[in-house]
PDB file of C-alpha atoms in Angstrom:
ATOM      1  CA  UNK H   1       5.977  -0.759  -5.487  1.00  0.00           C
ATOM      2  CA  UNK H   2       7.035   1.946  -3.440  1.00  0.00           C
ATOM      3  CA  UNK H   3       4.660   3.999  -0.938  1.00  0.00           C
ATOM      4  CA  UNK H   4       4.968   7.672  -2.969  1.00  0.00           C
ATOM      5  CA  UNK H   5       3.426   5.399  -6.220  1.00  0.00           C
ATOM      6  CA  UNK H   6      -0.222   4.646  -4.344  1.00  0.00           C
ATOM      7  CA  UNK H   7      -2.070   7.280  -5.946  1.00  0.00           C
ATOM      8  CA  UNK H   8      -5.812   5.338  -6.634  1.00  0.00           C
ATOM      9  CA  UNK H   9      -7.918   2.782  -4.527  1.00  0.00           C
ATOM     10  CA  UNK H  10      -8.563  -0.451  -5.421  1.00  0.00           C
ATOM     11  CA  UNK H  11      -5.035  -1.523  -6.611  1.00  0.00           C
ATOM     12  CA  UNK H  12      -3.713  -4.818  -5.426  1.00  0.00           C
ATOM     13  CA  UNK H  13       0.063  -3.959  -4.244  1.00  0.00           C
ATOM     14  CA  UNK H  14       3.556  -5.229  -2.354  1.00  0.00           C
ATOM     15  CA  UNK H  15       5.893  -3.178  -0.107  1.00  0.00           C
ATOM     16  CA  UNK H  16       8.998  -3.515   1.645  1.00  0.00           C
ATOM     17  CA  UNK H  17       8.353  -1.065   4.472  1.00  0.00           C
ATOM     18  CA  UNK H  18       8.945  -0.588   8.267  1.00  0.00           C
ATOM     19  CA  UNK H  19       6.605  -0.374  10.589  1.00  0.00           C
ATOM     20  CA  UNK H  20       6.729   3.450  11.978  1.00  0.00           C
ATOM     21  CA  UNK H  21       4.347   3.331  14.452  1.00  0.00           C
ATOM     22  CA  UNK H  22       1.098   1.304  16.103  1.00  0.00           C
ATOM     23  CA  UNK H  23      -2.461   2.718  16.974  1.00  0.00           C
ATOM     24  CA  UNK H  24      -4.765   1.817  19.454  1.00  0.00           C
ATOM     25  CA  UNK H  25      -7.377   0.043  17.636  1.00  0.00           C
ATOM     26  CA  UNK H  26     -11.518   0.694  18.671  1.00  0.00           C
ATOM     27  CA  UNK H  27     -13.505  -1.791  16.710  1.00  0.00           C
ATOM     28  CA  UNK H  28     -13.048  -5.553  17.151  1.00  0.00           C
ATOM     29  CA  UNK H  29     -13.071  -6.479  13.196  1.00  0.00           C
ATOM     30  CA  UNK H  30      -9.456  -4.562  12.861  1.00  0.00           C
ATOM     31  CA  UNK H  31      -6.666  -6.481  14.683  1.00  0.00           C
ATOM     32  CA  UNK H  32      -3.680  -3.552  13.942  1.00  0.00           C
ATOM     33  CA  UNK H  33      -3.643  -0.242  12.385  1.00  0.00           C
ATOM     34  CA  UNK H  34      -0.927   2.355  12.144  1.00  0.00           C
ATOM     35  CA  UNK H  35       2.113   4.227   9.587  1.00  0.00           C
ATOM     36  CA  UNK H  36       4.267   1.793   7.662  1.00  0.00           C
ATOM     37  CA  UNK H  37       7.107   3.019   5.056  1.00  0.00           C
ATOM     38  CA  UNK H  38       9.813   3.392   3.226  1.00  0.00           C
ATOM     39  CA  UNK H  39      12.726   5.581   2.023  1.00  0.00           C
ATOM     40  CA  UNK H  40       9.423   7.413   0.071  1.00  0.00           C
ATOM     41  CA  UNK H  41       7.887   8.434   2.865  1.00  0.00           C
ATOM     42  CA  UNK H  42       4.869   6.608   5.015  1.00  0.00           C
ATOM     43  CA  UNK H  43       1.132   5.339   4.848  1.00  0.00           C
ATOM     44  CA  UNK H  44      -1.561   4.315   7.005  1.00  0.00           C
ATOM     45  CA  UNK H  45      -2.319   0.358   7.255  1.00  0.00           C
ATOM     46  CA  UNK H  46      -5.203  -1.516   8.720  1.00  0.00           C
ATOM     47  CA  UNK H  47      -4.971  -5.529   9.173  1.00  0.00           C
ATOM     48  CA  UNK H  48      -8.176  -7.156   9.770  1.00  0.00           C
ATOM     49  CA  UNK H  49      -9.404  -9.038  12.156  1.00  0.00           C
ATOM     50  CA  UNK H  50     -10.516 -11.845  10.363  1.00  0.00           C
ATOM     51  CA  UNK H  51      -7.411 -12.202   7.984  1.00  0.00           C
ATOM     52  CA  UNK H  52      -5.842 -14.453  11.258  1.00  0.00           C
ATOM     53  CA  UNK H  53      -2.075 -12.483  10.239  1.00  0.00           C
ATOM     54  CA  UNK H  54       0.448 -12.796  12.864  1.00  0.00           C
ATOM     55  CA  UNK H  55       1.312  -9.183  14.360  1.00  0.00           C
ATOM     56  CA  UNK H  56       3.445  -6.941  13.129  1.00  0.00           C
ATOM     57  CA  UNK H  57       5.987  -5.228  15.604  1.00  0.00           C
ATOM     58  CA  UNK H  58       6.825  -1.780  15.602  1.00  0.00           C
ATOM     59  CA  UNK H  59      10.690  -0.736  14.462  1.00  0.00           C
ATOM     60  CA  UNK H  60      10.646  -3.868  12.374  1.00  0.00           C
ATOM     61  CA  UNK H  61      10.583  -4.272   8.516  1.00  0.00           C
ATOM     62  CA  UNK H  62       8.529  -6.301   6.493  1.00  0.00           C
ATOM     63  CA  UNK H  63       7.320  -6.855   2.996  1.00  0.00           C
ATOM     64  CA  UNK H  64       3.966  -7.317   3.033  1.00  0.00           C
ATOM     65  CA  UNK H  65       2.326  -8.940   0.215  1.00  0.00           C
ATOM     66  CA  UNK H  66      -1.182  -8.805  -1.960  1.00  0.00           C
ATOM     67  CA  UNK H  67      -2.310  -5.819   0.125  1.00  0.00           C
ATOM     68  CA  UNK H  68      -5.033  -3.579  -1.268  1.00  0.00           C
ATOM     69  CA  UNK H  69      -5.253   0.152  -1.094  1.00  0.00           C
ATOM     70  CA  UNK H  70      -7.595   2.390  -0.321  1.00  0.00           C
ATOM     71  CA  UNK H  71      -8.704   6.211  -0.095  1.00  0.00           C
ATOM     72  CA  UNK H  72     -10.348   8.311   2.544  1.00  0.00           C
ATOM     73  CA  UNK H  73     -10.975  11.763   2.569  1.00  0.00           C
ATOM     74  CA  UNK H  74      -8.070  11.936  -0.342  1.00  0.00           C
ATOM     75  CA  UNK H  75      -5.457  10.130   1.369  1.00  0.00           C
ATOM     76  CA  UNK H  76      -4.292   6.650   0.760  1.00  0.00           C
ATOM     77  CA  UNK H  77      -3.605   3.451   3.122  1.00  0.00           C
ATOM     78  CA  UNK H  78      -3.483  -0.158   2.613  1.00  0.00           C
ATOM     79  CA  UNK H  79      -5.291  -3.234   3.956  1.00  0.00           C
ATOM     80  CA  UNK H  80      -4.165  -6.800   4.892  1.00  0.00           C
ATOM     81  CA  UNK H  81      -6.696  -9.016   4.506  1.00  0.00           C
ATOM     82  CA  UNK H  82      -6.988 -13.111   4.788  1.00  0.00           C
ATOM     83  CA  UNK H  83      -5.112 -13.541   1.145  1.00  0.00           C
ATOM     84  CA  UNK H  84      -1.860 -10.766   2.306  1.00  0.00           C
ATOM     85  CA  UNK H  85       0.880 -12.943   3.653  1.00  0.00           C
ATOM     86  CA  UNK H  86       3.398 -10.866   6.151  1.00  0.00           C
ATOM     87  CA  UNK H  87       7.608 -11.649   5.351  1.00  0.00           C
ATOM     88  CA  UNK H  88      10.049 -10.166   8.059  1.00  0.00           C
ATOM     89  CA  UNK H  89      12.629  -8.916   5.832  1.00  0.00           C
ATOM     90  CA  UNK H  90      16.920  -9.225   7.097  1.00  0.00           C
ATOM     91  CA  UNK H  91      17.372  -5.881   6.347  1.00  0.00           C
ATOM     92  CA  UNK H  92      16.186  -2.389   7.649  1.00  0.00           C
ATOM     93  CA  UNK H  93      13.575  -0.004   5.602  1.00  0.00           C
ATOM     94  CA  UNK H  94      14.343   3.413   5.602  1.00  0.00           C
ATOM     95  CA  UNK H  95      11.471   5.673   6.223  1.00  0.00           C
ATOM     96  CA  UNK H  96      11.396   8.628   4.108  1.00  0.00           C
ATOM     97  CA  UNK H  97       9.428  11.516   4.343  1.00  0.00           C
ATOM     98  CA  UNK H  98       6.838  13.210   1.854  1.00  0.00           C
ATOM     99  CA  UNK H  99       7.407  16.681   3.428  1.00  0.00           C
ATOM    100  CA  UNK H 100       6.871  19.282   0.407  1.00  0.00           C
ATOM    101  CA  UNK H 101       8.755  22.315   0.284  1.00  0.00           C
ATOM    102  CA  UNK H 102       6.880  25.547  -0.460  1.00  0.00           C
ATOM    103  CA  UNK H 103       8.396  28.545  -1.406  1.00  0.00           C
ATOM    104  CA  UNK H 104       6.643  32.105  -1.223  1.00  0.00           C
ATOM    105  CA  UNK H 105       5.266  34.950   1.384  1.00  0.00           C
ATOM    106  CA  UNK H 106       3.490  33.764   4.309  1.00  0.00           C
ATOM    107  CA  UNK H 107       0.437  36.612   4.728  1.00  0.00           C
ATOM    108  CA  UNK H 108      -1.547  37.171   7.600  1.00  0.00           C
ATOM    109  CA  UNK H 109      -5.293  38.626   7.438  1.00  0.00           C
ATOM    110  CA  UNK H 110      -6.660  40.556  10.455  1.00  0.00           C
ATOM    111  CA  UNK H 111     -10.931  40.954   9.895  1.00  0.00           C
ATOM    112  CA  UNK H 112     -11.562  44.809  10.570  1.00  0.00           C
ATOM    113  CA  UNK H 113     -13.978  45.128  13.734  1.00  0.00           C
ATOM    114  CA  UNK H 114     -17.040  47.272  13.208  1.00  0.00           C
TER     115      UNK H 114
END
């Protein structure tokens, strides 16, 4: 599956993806969190705690199996969990971007003072 396809929670999925970049984490029961993708473009991931994955390094690809995804606040992620098994792949993922183009006039409003 490929990153742009995640479009509803619940759905049990693998990627080939690079890890983009790595977040500070604040709660004990998440062990990593941060942007993994491909040529598609990217998408937040959390690994848990109690899964007992090894790490994932940032720059390096992966395909990362039997993840789950998920939705907050309408956008998407993934989660490893204790049944996701991590696979550093030989070659490098590409990571796209999802940028949309627009086309149109940008208008600015002013509010009248009284």
């Amino acid at each position: 599956m490929k990153v742009v396809e995640i479009n509803e929670p619940g759905l049990w999925v693998d990627l080939k993806v690079k890890v983009a970049q790595l977040w500070e984490t604040n709660s004990d029961a998440i062990s990593q969190s941060g942007l993994v993708g491909d040529e598609t473009g990217s998408i937040k991931f959390v690994k848990w705690s109690k899964a007992e994955l090894p790490s994932l390094e940032e720059g390096k690809s992966y395909h990362l199996k039997n993840l789950v995804t998920d939705e907050f606040q309408g956008r998407f992620s993934v989660k490893l969990n204790r049944t996701s098994k991590i696979e550093p792949l030989d070659k490098d993922v590409e990571v796209g971007s999802q940028a949309t183009e627009f086309s149109g006039a940008l208008v600015m409003c002013r509010r009248a003072r009284a």
